[in-house]
Tab-separated table of C-alpha atoms in Angstrom:
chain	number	residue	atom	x	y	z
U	1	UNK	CA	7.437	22.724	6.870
U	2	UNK	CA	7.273	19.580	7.951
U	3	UNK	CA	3.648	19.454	8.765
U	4	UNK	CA	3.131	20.431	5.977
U	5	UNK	CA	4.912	17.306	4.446
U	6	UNK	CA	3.788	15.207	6.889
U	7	UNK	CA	-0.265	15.708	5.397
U	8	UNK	CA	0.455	15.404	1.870
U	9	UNK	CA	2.462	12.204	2.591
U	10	UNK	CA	-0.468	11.092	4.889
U	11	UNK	CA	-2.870	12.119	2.207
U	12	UNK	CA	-0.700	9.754	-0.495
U	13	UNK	CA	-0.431	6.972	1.603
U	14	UNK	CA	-4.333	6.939	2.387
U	15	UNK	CA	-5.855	7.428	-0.737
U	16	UNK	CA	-3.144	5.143	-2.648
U	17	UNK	CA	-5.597	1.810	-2.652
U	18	UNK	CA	-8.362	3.818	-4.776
U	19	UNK	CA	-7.017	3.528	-8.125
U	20	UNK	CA	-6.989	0.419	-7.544
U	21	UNK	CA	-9.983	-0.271	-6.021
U	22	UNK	CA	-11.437	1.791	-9.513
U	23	UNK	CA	-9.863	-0.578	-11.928
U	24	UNK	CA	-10.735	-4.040	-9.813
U	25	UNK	CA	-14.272	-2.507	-10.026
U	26	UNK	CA	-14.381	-1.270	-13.313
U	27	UNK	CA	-12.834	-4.235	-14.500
U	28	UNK	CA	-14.112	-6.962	-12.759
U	29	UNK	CA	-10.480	-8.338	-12.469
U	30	UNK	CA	-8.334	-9.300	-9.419
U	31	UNK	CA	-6.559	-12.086	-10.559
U	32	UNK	CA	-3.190	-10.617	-10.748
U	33	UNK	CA	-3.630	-8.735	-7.975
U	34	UNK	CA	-2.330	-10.401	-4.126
U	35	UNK	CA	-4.656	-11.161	-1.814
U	36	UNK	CA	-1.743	-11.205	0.622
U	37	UNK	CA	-0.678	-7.288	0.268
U	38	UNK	CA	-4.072	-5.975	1.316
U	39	UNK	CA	-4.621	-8.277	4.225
U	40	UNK	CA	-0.692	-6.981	5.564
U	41	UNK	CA	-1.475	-3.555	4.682
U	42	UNK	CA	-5.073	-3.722	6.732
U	43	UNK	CA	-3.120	-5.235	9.809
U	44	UNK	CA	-0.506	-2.432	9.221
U	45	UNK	CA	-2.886	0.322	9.129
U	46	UNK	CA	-5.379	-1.366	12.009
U	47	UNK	CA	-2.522	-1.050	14.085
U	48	UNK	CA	-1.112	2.394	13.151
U	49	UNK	CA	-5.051	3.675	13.928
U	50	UNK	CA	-4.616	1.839	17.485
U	51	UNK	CA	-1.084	3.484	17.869
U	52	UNK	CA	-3.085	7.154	17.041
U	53	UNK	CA	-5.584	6.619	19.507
U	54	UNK	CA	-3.017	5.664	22.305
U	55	UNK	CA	-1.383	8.584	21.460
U	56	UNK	CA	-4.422	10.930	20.898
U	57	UNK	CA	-2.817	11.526	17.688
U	58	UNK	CA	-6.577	12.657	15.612
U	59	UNK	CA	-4.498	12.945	12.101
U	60	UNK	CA	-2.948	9.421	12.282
U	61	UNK	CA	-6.512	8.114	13.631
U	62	UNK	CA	-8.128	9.466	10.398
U	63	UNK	CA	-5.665	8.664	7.623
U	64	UNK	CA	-4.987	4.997	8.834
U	65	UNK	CA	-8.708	4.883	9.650
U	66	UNK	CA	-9.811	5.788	6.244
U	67	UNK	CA	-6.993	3.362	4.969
U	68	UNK	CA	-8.378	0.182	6.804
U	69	UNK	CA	-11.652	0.884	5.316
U	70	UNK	CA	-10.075	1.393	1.481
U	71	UNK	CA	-8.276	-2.026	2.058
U	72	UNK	CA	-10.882	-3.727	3.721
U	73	UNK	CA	-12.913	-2.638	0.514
U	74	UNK	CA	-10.093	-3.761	-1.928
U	75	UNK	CA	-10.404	-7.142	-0.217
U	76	UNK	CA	-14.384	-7.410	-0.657
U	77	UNK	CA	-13.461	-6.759	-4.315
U	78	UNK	CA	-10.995	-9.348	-4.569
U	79	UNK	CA	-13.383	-12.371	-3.821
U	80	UNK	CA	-15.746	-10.637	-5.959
U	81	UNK	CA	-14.116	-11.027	-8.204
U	82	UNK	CA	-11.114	-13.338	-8.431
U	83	UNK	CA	-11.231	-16.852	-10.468
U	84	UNK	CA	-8.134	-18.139	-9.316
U	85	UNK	CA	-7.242	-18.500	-5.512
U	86	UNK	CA	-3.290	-18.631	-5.096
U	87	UNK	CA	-0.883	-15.730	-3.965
J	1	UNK	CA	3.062	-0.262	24.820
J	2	UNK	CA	2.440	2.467	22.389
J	3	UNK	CA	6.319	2.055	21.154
J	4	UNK	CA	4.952	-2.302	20.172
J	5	UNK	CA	2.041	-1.434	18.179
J	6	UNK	CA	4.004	1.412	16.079
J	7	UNK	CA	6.702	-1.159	15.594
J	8	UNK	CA	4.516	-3.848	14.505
J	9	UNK	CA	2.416	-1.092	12.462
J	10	UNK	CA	5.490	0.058	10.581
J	11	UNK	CA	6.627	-3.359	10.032
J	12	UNK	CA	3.776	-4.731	8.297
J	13	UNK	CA	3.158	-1.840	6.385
J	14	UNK	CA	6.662	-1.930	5.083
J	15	UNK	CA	6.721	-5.458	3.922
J	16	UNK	CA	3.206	-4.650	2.814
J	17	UNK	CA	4.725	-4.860	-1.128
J	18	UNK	CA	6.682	-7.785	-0.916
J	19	UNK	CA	3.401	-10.367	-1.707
J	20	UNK	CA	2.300	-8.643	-4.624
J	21	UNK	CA	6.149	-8.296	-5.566
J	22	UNK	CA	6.732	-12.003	-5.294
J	23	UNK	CA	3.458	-12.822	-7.142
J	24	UNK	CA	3.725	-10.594	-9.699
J	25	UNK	CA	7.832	-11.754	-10.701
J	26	UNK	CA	6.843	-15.743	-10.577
J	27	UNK	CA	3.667	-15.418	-12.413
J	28	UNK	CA	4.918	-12.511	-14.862
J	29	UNK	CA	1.197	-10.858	-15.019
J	30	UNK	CA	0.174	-7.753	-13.621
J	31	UNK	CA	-2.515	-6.432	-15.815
J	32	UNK	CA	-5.173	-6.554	-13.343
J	33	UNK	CA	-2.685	-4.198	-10.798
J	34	UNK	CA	-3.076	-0.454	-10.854
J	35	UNK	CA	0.183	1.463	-11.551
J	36	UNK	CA	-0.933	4.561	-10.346
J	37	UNK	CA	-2.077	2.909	-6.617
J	38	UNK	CA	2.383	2.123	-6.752
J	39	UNK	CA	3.036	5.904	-7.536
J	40	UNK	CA	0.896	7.030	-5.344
J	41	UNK	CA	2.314	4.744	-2.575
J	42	UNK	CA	6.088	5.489	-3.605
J	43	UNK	CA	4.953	9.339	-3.339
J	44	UNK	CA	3.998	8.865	-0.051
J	45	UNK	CA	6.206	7.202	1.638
J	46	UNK	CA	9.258	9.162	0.216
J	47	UNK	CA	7.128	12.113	1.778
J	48	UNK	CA	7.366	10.052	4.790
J	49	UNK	CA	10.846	9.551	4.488
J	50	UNK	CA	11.614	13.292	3.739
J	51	UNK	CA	9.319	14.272	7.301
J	52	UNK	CA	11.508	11.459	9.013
J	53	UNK	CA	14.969	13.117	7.863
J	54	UNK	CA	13.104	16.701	9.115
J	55	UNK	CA	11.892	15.319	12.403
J	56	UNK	CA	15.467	13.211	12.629
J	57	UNK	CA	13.005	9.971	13.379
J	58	UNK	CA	15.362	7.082	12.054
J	59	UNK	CA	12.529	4.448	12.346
J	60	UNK	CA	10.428	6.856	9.823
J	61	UNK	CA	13.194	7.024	7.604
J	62	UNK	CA	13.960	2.951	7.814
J	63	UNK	CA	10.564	1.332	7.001
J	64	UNK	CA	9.563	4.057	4.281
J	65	UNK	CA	12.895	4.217	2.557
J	66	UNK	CA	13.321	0.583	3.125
J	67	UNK	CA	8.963	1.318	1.269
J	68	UNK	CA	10.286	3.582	-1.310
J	69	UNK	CA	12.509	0.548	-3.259
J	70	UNK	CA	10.119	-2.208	-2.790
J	71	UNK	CA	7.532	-0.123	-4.053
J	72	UNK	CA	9.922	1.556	-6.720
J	73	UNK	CA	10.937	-2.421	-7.219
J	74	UNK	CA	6.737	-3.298	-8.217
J	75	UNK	CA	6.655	-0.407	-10.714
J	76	UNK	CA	9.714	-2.233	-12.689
J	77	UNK	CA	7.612	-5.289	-12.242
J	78	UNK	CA	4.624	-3.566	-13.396
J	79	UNK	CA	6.859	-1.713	-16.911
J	80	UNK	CA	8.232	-5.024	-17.161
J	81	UNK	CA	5.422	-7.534	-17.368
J	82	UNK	CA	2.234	-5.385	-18.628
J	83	UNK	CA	0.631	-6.328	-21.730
J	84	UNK	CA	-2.310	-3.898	-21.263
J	85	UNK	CA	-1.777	0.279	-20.823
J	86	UNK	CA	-4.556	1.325	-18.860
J	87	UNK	CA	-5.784	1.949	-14.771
């Protein structure tokens, strides 16, 4: 059972960044968005993906893997896009 | 060494919300932030938190319950301050 909760919450907490990532490229606006969340969550899940690999933990490796490159990508699209540079 | 990283790792991705929090209350917009990337996120780490009560992991059940009301906290922000319904 609690593998089985264990993926879906990995599977929320990985794919969380895309809807937003959808509407900063559909709309072409950031401004409200903070620069400052993505850069700790990157850190955050840089470091969880070093923690899986010390640990030879493959599902941790992946999810936080896949995460860095959503929020790395959410960050390209924020100086894309952004007009105003505070926050 | 392992034990650091996951520390750090959970620690940043736990305050991960607070930026966009603080931005979001001072300047009072948040129609360029995706609601459904904070559901998502809130989803998942209360999964989290449920695996952490299964697995008896208090440090699971800290940072992602401590995740659940800051991210619970943006979505109030989000109801709150919006002035567009879409994303």
């Amino acid at each position: 059972m609690e593998e089985l909760i264990g993926t879906f919450a990995g599977f929320f907490t990985t794919v969380a960044a895309l809807p937003q990532i959808y509407k900063a490229w559909r709309s072409k606006k950031v401004d409200d968005v903070s620069p400052k969340m993505f850069y700790i969550i990157t850190i955050g899940v840089f470091l969880w993906t070093i923690y899986g690999i010390l640990k030879a933990d493959v599902p941790i490796i992946v999810t936080n893997g896949i995460s860095v490159v959503l929020n790395c990508t959410m960050l390209v699209l924020i100086y894309r896009y952004r007009t105003v540079y505070n926050g």
